[in-house]
């Protein structure tokens, strides 16, 4: 019985140490860069410009800009009328650069319909 308790205690200690050493969930700039550079139409001059723009999207979401305004702003910045072009960049930025803002983005987009 003592051996079972000692084994369980050692297992729990190992699991606790593993959880304590795990890196925190957060931004994945590499995934963001890959996704926005592979999709044509954004033409960022370099990685810093792409990340900087993505961070402005994160700031707008955190500032509770409405989803409609956010899509319109991104479309205007990239001189496109393509809703998907704007929505894709917004989703990539929030999912990869500021995942803590996913809930806010979802709340903002609730009920949104693409204009005809």
Short mmCIF file of C-alpha atoms in Angstrom, two decimals:
data_model
loop_
_atom_site.label_atom_id
_atom_site.label_comp_id
_atom_site.label_asym_id
_atom_site.label_seq_id
_atom_site.Cartn_x
_atom_site.Cartn_y
_atom_site.Cartn_z
CA UNK A 1 0.00 0.00 0.00
CA UNK A 2 2.83 2.39 0.86
CA UNK A 3 4.41 1.63 -2.53
CA UNK A 4 1.17 2.53 -4.34
CA UNK A 5 0.86 5.81 -2.44
CA UNK A 6 4.51 6.66 -3.08
CA UNK A 7 4.12 5.90 -6.79
CA UNK A 8 0.97 8.03 -7.02
CA UNK A 9 2.67 10.90 -5.20
CA UNK A 10 5.65 10.74 -7.55
CA UNK A 11 3.34 10.68 -10.59
CA UNK A 12 1.39 13.68 -9.33
CA UNK A 13 4.60 15.59 -8.62
CA UNK A 14 5.85 14.87 -12.15
CA UNK A 15 2.54 15.97 -13.68
CA UNK A 16 2.52 19.17 -11.63
CA UNK A 17 6.08 19.98 -12.69
CA UNK A 18 5.17 19.38 -16.33
CA UNK A 19 2.18 21.73 -16.12
CA UNK A 20 4.21 24.37 -14.30
CA UNK A 21 6.92 24.31 -16.98
CA UNK A 22 4.55 24.38 -19.95
CA UNK A 23 4.82 27.56 -22.00
CA UNK A 24 1.83 29.89 -21.73
CA UNK A 25 -0.64 29.92 -24.60
CA UNK A 26 -0.21 33.02 -26.68
CA UNK A 27 0.73 34.54 -29.95
CA UNK A 28 2.03 32.47 -32.84
CA UNK A 29 3.65 35.03 -35.10
CA UNK A 30 5.15 32.39 -37.39
CA UNK A 31 1.73 30.91 -38.19
CA UNK A 32 0.34 34.41 -38.78
CA UNK A 33 3.20 35.32 -41.12
CA UNK A 34 2.90 32.10 -43.10
CA UNK A 35 -0.85 32.52 -43.52
CA UNK A 36 -0.81 36.17 -44.58
CA UNK A 37 2.15 35.77 -46.92
CA UNK A 38 0.75 32.67 -48.63
CA UNK A 39 -2.61 34.29 -49.35
CA UNK A 40 -2.22 36.80 -52.19
CA UNK A 41 -3.38 40.37 -51.99
CA UNK A 42 -1.83 41.75 -48.82
CA UNK A 43 1.66 42.45 -50.18
CA UNK A 44 3.27 43.39 -46.90
CA UNK A 45 6.81 44.66 -47.59
CA UNK A 46 8.26 42.62 -44.73
CA UNK A 47 7.43 40.59 -41.64
CA UNK A 48 7.53 43.60 -39.31
CA UNK A 49 4.91 45.41 -41.40
CA UNK A 50 2.66 42.34 -41.42
CA UNK A 51 2.95 41.84 -37.67
CA UNK A 52 2.47 45.55 -37.03
CA UNK A 53 -0.72 45.60 -39.06
CA UNK A 54 -1.97 42.46 -37.33
CA UNK A 55 -1.34 44.08 -33.97
CA UNK A 56 -3.43 47.09 -35.01
CA UNK A 57 -6.27 44.69 -35.72
CA UNK A 58 -5.81 43.23 -32.24
CA UNK A 59 -5.88 46.73 -30.75
CA UNK A 60 -9.09 47.57 -32.62
CA UNK A 61 -10.77 44.38 -31.42
CA UNK A 62 -9.63 45.05 -27.84
CA UNK A 63 -10.99 48.59 -28.20
CA UNK A 64 -14.37 47.06 -29.09
CA UNK A 65 -14.52 48.35 -32.67
CA UNK A 66 -17.58 46.79 -34.28
CA UNK A 67 -16.96 43.90 -36.65
CA UNK A 68 -18.58 45.79 -39.53
CA UNK A 69 -16.27 48.77 -38.96
CA UNK A 70 -13.27 46.48 -38.65
CA UNK A 71 -13.98 44.69 -41.93
CA UNK A 72 -14.61 48.00 -43.69
CA UNK A 73 -11.35 49.43 -42.33
CA UNK A 74 -9.28 46.46 -43.48
CA UNK A 75 -10.94 46.49 -46.90
CA UNK A 76 -10.20 50.21 -47.22
CA UNK A 77 -6.58 49.76 -46.11
CA UNK A 78 -6.03 47.14 -48.80
CA UNK A 79 -8.17 48.88 -51.42
CA UNK A 80 -10.44 45.92 -51.99
CA UNK A 81 -14.16 45.28 -51.99
CA UNK A 82 -13.61 41.60 -51.18
CA UNK A 83 -15.21 40.82 -47.82
CA UNK A 84 -13.31 37.54 -47.54
CA UNK A 85 -9.97 39.34 -47.99
CA UNK A 86 -10.72 41.52 -44.97
CA UNK A 87 -12.28 38.80 -42.84
CA UNK A 88 -9.41 36.40 -43.47
CA UNK A 89 -6.81 38.88 -42.25
CA UNK A 90 -8.88 39.78 -39.19
CA UNK A 91 -9.32 36.12 -38.28
CA UNK A 92 -5.65 35.33 -38.79
CA UNK A 93 -4.54 38.28 -36.67
CA UNK A 94 -6.86 37.52 -33.78
CA UNK A 95 -6.37 33.74 -33.84
CA UNK A 96 -2.58 33.90 -34.07
CA UNK A 97 -1.48 37.23 -32.55
CA UNK A 98 -4.03 37.90 -29.83
CA UNK A 99 -6.02 34.75 -29.05
CA UNK A 100 -7.24 36.35 -25.83
CA UNK A 101 -9.41 38.59 -28.06
CA UNK A 102 -11.21 35.72 -29.82
CA UNK A 103 -14.23 36.01 -27.54
CA UNK A 104 -14.47 39.77 -28.10
CA UNK A 105 -14.27 39.27 -31.87
CA UNK A 106 -17.01 36.64 -31.75
CA UNK A 107 -19.22 38.93 -29.67
CA UNK A 108 -18.64 41.78 -32.11
CA UNK A 109 -19.39 39.61 -35.15
CA UNK A 110 -22.57 38.09 -33.71
CA UNK A 111 -25.44 38.86 -36.04
CA UNK A 112 -23.17 40.34 -38.72
CA UNK A 113 -24.25 39.70 -42.29
CA UNK A 114 -22.22 40.41 -45.38
CA UNK A 115 -23.68 43.45 -47.16
CA UNK A 116 -25.27 42.66 -50.51
#
